[in-house]
Coordinates of C-alpha atoms and ligand atoms in Angstrom, one line a residue:
X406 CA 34.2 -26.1 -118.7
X407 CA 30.7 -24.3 -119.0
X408 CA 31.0 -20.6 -119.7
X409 CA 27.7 -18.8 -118.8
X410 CA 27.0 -15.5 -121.6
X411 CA 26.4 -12.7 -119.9
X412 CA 24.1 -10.2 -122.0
X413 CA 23.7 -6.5 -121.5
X414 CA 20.0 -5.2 -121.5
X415 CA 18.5 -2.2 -120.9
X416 CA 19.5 0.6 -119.0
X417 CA 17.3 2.0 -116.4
X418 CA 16.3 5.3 -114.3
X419 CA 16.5 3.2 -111.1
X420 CA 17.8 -0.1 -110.0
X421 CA 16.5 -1.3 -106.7
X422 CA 17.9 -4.7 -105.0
X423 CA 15.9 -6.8 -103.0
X424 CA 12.0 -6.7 -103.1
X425 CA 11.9 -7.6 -98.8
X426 CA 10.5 -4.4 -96.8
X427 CA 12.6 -1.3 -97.7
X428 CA 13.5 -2.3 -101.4
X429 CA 9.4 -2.8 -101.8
X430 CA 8.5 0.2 -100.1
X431 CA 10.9 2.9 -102.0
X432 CA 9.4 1.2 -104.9
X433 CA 5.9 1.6 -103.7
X434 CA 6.3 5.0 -102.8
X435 CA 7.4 6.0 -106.4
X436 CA 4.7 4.2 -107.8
X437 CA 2.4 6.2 -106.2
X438 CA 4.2 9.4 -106.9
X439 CA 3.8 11.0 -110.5
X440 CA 7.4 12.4 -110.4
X441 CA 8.3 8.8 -111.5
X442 CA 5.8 8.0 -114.0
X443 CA 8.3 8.7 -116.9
X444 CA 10.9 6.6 -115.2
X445 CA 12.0 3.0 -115.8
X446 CA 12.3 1.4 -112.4
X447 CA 14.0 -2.1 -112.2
X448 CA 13.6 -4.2 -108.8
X449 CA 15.8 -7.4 -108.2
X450 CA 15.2 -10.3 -105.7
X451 CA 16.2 -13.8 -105.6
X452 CA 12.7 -14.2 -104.9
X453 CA 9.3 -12.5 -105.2
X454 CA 7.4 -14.9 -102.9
X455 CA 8.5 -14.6 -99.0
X456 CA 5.3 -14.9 -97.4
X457 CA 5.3 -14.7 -94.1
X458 CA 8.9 -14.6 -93.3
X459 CA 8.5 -11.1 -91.0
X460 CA 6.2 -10.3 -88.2
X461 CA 6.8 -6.5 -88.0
X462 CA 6.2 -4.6 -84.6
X463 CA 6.0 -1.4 -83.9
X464 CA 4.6 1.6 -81.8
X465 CA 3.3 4.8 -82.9
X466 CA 0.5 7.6 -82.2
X467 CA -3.2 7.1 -83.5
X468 CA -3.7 6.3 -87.0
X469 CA -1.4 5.2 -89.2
X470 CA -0.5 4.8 -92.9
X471 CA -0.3 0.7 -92.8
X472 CA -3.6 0.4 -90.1
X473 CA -5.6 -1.8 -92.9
X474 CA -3.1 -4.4 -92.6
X475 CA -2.8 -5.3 -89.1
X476 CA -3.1 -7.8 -87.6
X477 CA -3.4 -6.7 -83.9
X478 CA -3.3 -3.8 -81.5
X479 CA -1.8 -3.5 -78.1
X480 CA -2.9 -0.5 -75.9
X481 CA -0.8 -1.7 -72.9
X482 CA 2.9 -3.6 -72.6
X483 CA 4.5 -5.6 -69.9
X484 CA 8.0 -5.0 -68.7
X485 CA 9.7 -8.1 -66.5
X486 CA 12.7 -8.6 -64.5
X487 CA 14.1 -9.5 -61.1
X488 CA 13.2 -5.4 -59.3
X489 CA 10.5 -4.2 -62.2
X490 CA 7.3 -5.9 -63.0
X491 CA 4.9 -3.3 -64.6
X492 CA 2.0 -3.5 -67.0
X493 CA 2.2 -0.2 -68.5
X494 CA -0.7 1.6 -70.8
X495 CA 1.2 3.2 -73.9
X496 CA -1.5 5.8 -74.5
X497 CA -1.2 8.2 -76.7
X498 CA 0.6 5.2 -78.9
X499 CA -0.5 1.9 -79.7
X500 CA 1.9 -1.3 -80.4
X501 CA 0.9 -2.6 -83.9
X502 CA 2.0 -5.9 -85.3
X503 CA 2.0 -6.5 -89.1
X504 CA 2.2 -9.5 -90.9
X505 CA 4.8 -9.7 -94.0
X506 CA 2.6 -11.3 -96.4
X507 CA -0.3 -8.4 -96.3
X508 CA 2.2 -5.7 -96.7
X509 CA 4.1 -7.3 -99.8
X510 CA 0.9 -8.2 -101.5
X511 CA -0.3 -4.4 -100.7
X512 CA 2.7 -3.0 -101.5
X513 CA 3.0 -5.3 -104.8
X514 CA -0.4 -4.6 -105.7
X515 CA 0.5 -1.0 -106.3
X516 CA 3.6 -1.4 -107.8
X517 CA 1.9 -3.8 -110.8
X518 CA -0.9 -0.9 -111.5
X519 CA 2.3 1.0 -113.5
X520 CA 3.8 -0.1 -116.5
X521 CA 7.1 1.3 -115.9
X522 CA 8.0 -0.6 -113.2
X523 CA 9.1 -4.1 -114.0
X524 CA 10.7 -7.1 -112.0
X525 CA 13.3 -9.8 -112.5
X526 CA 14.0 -12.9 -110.2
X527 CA 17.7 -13.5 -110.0
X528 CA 20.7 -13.6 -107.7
X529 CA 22.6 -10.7 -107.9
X530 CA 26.8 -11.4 -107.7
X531 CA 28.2 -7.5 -107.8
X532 CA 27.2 -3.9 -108.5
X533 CA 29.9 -1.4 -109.4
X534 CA 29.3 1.9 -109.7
X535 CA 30.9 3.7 -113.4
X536 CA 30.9 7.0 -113.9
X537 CA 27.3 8.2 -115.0
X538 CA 25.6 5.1 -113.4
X539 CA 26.1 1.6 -112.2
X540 CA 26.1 -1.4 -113.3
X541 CA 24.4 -5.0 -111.9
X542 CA 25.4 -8.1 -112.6
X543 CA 23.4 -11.2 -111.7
X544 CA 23.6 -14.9 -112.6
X545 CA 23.1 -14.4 -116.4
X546 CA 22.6 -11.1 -117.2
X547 CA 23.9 -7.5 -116.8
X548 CA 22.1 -4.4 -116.0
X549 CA 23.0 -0.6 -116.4
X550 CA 21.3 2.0 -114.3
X551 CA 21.4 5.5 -113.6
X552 CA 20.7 5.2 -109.5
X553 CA 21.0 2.4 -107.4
X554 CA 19.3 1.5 -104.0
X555 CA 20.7 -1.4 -102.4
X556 CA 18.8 -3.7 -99.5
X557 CA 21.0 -6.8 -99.7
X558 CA 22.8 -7.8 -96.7
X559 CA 26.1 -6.3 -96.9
X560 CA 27.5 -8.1 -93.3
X561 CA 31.2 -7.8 -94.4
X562 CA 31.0 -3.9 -94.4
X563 CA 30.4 -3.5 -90.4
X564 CA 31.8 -7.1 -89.6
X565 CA 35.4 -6.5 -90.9
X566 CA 35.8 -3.5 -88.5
X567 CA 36.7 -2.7 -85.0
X568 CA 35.8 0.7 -84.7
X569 CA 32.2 0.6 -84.0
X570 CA 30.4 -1.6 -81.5
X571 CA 28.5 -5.2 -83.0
X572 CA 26.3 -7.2 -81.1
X573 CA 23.1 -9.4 -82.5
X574 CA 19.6 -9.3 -82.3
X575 CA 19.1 -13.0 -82.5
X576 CA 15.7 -15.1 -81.5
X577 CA 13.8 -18.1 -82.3
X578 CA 9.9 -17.7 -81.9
X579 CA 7.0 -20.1 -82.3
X580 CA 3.4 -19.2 -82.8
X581 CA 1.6 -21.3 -79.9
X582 CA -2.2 -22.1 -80.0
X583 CA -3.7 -23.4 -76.9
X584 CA -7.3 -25.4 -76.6
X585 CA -8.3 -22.8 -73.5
X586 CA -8.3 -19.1 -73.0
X587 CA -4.9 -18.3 -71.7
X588 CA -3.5 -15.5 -73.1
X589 CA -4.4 -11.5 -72.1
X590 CA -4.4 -9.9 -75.9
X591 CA -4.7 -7.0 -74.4
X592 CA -1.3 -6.9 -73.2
X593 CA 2.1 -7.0 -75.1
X594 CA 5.0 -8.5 -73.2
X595 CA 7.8 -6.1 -74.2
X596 CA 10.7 -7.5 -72.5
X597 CA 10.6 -10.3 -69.6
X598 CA 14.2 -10.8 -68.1
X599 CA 13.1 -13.1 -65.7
X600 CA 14.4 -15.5 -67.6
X601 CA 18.4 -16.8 -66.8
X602 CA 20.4 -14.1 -68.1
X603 CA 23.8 -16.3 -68.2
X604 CA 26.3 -13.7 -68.7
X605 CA 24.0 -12.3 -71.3
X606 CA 21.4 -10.1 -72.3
X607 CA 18.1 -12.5 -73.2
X608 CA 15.0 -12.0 -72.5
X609 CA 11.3 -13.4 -73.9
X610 CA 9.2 -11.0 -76.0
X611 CA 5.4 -12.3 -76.4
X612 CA 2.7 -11.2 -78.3
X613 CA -1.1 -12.4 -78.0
X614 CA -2.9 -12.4 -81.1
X615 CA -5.9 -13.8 -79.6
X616 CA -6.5 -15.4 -75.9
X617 CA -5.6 -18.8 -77.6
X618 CA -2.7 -17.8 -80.0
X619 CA 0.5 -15.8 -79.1
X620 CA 3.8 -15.9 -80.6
X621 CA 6.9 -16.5 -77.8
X622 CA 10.3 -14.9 -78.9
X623 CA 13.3 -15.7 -76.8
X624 CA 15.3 -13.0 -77.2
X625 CA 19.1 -12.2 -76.9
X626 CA 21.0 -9.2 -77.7
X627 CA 24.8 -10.3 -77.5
X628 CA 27.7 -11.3 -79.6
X629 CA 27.4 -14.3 -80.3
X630 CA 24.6 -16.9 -81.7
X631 CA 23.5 -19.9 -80.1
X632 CA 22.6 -23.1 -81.2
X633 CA 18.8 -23.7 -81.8
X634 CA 17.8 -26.0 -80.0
X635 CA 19.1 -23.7 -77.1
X636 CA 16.3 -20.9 -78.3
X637 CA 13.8 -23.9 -78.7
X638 CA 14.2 -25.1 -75.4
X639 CA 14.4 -21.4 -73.3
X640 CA 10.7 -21.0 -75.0
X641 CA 9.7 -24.4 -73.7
X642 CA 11.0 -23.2 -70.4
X643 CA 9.5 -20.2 -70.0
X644 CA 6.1 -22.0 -71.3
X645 CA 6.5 -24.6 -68.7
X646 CA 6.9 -21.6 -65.6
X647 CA 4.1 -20.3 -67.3
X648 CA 2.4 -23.2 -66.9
X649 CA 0.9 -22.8 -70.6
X650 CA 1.4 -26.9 -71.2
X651 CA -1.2 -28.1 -73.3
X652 CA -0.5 -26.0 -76.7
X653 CA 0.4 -26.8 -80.3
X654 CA 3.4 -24.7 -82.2
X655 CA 1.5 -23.7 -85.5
X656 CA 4.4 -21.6 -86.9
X657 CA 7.9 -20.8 -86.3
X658 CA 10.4 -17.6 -87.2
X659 CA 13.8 -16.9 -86.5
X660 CA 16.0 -13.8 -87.0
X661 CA 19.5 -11.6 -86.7
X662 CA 19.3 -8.5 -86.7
X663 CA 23.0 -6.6 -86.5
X664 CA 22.8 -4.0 -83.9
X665 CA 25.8 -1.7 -84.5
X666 CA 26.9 2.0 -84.9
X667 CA 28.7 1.1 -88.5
X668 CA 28.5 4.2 -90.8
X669 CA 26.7 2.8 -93.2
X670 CA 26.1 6.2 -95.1
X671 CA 30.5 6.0 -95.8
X672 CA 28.9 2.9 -98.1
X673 CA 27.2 5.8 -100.5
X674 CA 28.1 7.3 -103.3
X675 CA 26.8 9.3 -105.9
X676 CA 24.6 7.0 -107.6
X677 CA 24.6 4.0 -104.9
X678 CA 22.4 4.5 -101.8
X679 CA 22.3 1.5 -99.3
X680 CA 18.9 1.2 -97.4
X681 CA 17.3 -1.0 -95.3
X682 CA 19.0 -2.9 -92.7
X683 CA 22.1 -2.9 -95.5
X684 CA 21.6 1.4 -95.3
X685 CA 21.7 1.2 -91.6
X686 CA 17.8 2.3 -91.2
X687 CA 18.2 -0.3 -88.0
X688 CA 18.0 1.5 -85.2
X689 CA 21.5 0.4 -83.5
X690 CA 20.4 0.3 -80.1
X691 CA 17.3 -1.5 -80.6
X692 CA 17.0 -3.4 -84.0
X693 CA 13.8 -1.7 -84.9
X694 CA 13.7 -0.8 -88.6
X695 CA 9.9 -1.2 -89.9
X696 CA 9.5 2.0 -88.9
X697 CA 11.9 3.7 -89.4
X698 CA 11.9 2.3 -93.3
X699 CA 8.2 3.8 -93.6
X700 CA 9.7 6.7 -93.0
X701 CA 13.1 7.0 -94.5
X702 CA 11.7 5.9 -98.2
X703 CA 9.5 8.9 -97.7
X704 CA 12.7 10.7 -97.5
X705 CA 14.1 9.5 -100.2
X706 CA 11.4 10.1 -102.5
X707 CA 11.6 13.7 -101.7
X708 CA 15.1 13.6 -102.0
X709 CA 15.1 12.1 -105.7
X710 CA 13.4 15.2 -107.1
X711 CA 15.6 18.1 -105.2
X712 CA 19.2 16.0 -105.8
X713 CA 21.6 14.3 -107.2
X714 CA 24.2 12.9 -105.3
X715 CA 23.4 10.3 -104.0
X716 CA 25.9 10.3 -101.3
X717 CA 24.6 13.4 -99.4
X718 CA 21.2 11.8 -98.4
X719 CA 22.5 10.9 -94.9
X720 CA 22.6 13.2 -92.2
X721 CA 24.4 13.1 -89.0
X722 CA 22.1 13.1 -85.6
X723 CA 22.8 13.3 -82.2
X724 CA 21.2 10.0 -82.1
X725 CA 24.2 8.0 -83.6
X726 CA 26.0 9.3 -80.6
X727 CA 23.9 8.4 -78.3
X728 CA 23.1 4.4 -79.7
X729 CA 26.9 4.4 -80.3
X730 CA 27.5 4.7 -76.1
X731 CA 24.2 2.7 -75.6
X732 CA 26.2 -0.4 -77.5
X733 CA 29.4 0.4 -76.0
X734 CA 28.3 -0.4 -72.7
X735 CA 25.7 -3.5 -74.3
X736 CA 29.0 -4.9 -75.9
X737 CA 31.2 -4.5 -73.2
X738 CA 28.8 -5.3 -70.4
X739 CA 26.4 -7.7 -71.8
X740 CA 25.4 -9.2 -68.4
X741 CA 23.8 -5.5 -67.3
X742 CA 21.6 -5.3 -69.7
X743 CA 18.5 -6.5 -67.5
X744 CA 19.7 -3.7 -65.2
X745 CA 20.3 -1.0 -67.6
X746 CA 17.0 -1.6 -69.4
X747 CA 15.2 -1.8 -65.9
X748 CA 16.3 1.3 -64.9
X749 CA 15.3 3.4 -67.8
X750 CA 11.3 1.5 -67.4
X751 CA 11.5 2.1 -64.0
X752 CA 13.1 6.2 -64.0
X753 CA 11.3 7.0 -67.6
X754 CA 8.0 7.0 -69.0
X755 CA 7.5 4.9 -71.8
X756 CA 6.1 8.1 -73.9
X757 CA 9.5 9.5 -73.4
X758 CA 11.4 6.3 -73.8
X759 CA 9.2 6.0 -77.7
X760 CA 9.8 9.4 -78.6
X761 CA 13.6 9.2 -77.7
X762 CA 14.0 5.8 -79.9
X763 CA 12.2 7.6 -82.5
X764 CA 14.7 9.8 -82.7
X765 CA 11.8 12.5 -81.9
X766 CA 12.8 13.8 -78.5
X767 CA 13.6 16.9 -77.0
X768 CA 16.6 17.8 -75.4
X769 CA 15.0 17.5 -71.5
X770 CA 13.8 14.4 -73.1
X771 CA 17.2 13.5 -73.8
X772 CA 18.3 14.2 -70.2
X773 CA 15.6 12.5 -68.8
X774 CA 16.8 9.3 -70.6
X775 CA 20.2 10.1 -69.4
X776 CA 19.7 10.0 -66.1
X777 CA 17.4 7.1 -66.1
X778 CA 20.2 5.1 -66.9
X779 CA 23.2 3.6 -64.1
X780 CA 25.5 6.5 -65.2
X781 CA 29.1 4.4 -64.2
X782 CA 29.1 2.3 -67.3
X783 CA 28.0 5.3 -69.6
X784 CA 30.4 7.7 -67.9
X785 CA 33.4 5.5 -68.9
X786 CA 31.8 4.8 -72.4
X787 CA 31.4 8.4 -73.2
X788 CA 34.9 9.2 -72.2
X789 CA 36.5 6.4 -73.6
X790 CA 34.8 7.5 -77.2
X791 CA 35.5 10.9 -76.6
X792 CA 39.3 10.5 -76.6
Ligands
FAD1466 C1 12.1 -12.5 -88.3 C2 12.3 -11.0 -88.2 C3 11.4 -10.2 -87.5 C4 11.6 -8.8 -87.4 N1 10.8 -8.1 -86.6 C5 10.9 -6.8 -86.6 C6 9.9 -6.0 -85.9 O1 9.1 -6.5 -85.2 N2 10.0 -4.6 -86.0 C7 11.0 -4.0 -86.7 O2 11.0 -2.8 -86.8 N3 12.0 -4.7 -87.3 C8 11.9 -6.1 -87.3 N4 12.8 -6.8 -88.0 C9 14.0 -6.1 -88.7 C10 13.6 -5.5 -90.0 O3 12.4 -4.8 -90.0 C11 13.5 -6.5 -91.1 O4 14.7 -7.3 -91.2 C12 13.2 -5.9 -92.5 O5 12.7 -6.9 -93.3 C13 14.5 -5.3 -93.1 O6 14.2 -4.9 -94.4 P1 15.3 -4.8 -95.5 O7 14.6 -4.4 -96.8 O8 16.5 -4.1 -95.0 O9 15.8 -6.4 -95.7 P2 15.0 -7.6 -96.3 O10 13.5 -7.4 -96.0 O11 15.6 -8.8 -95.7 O12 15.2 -7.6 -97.8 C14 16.4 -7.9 -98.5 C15 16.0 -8.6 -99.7 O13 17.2 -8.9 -100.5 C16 17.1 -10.2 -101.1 N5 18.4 -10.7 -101.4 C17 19.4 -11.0 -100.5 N6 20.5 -11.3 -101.2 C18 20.2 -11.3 -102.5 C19 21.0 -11.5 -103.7 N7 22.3 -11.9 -103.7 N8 20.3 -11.4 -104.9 C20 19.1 -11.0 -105.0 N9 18.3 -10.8 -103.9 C21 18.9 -10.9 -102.7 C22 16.3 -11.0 -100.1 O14 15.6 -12.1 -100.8 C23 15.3 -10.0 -99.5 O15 14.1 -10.0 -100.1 C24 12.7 -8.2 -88.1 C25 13.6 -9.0 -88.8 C26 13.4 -10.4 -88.9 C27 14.4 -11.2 -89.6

């Protein structure tokens, strides 16, 4: 039998695991911050080079902090299903896609200017946290630390319980070019349910890069996956009614993003904070986390030179409560959700709808969202959680 050595090395100020977007951008973000100059920072990954794995979305209000890396700009988005067709200009924001090569090269480029930070390729097995620090233990070797932030999938935490509501964020997309002008780049489609719902929530999400080159996402947010070819072929559909025929696919990307009211922050401790996707920094009723991340490892920076403990970083918003009963009635009602979603574009401005998923809305923003919605299904929800 081969019996693999494990070696303990250094110990370090901060451990961070996994160099995809949140792991990478808390470890920017203290990189450019002289608090940190003194402190050994460790990152982790099974692997440095993920190219384009991501194409990031998001919305936001004039300039931005990650504008030199974009790779388009939508003024206006689309909105489809059977009783709403609208084209809808999102002024004052702007849709923004970003590419996930630019952003790790940027954000490695940054991170390699300071000597203190170093980085080690490796699959990590287990992290344990010991009474002054933690400990990591990959493959081969074993690493001490006094803080730990965690962005590895952690799918066992929210999937072995019933409390809280799961669903998926799952999609297939392909990256079509065509030899004619067909596309209107000046327009996002933000959700098209025209397409057949079949008991489900699905819907096709398209971007135009260009008036030749758009990327097709068919869309679903429900419990369970499907097989691929059934994504590959509800894109060729839609194509077809489209009738976008003559095109080539030059790229494809798929994804799961878990939608689900989990308390990640009850993972915490006093030297382990979870972020990312793995820290719950996906917003539940949506799946949107670039964002959110941008801002949260701002937090967290500010956080590291006020505090301690590790396990008070989390605070509790109204907003859990409300994505909680948003994926209460999603889970329990999956074939509304072309309805419920239509009803909010159609009652609700979009400026409103942003600022509320940002977590940035007033209270008579709140309402307005409210009532937007069919209230039967959310009535029951709310009392149903309530006792
Ligand atoms: C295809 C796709 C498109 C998306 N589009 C959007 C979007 O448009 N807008 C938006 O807001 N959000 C989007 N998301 C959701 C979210 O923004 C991304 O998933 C984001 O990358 C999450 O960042 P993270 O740091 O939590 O996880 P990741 O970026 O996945 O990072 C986790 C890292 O952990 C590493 N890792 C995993 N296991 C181990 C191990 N055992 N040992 C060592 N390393 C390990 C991985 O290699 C990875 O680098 C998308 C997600 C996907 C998958």
């Amino acid at each position: 039998m081969l019996l693999k050595l494990k070696t303990t090395v250094i110990t370090y100020d901060y451990i961070i695991l996994g160099a995809g977007a949140s792991g990478l951008l808390l470890a920017y973000r203290m990189s450019q911050d002289p608090f940190f100059d003194d402190k050994s920072v460790l990152i982790i990954d099974q692997s440095k080079d993920k190219g384009n794995d991501r194409t990031w979305c998001y919305w936001e209000e004039g300039v931005g902090e990650w504008d030199a890396l974009l790779t388009k700009i939508w003024p206006n988005v689309f909105f489809g299903s059977q009783s709403l067709s609208k084209t809808i200009s999102i002024a004052p924001f702007q849709y923004k896609m970003i590419r996930s090569e630019a952003f790790y090269m940027s954000l490695w480029k940054g991170i390699n200017s300071k000597s203190n930070f170093s980085f080690i390729e490796a699959v990590v097995d287990s992290f344990t946290e010991l009474k002054t620090g933690v400990e990591v233990v990959t493959e081969t070797d074993t690493y001490l630390g006094s803080k730990l932030f965690n962005s590895l999938p952690n799918p066992e935490a929210y999937n072995s319980q019933h409390k809280y509501p799961l669903i998926h964020q799952h999609f297939v997309g392909w990256f079509v070019k065509t030899k004619t002008n067909v596309f209107d780049d000046a327009v996002a489609t933000f959700m098209d349910f025209s397409v057949p719902q079949n008991g489900h929530t699905r819907f096709m999400y398209v971007l135009p890069i260009d008036k030749k080159t758009a990327l097709f996402e068919y869309t679903l947010f429900s419990k369970d996956l499907l097989k691929y070819a059934d994504y590959e072929d509800a894109i060729k559909s839609y194509l077809d009614s489209k009738n976008i025929l003559d095109y080539e696919i030059i790229e494809k990307e798929q994804g799961n993003i878990p939608m689900t009211s989990f308390k990640f922050s009850d993972l915490n401790s006093k030297h382990i904070l979870h972020i990312g996707t793995a820290g719950g920094w996906t917003k539940a009723s949506t799946g949107y986390t670039f964002m959110n991340t941008s801002k949260k490892t701002k937090e967290v920076v500010a956080f590291l030179k006020e505090d301690d403990d590790l396990s008070t970083f989390d605070k509790r918003t109204k907003y859990r409560f409300y994505d909680l009963i948003f994926l209460d009635v999603l889970a329990n009602h999956n074939n509304e959700g072309a309805a419920l979603f239509s009803s909010m574009f159609k009652k609700a401005s979009i400026k409103t709808i942003f600022r509320f998923l940002d977590e940035d809305s007033t209270i008579l923003e709140d309402l307005k969202i409210i009532l937007s919605v069919p209230p039967k299904r959310f009535i029951q929800a709310f009392f149903k959680r309530l006792f």
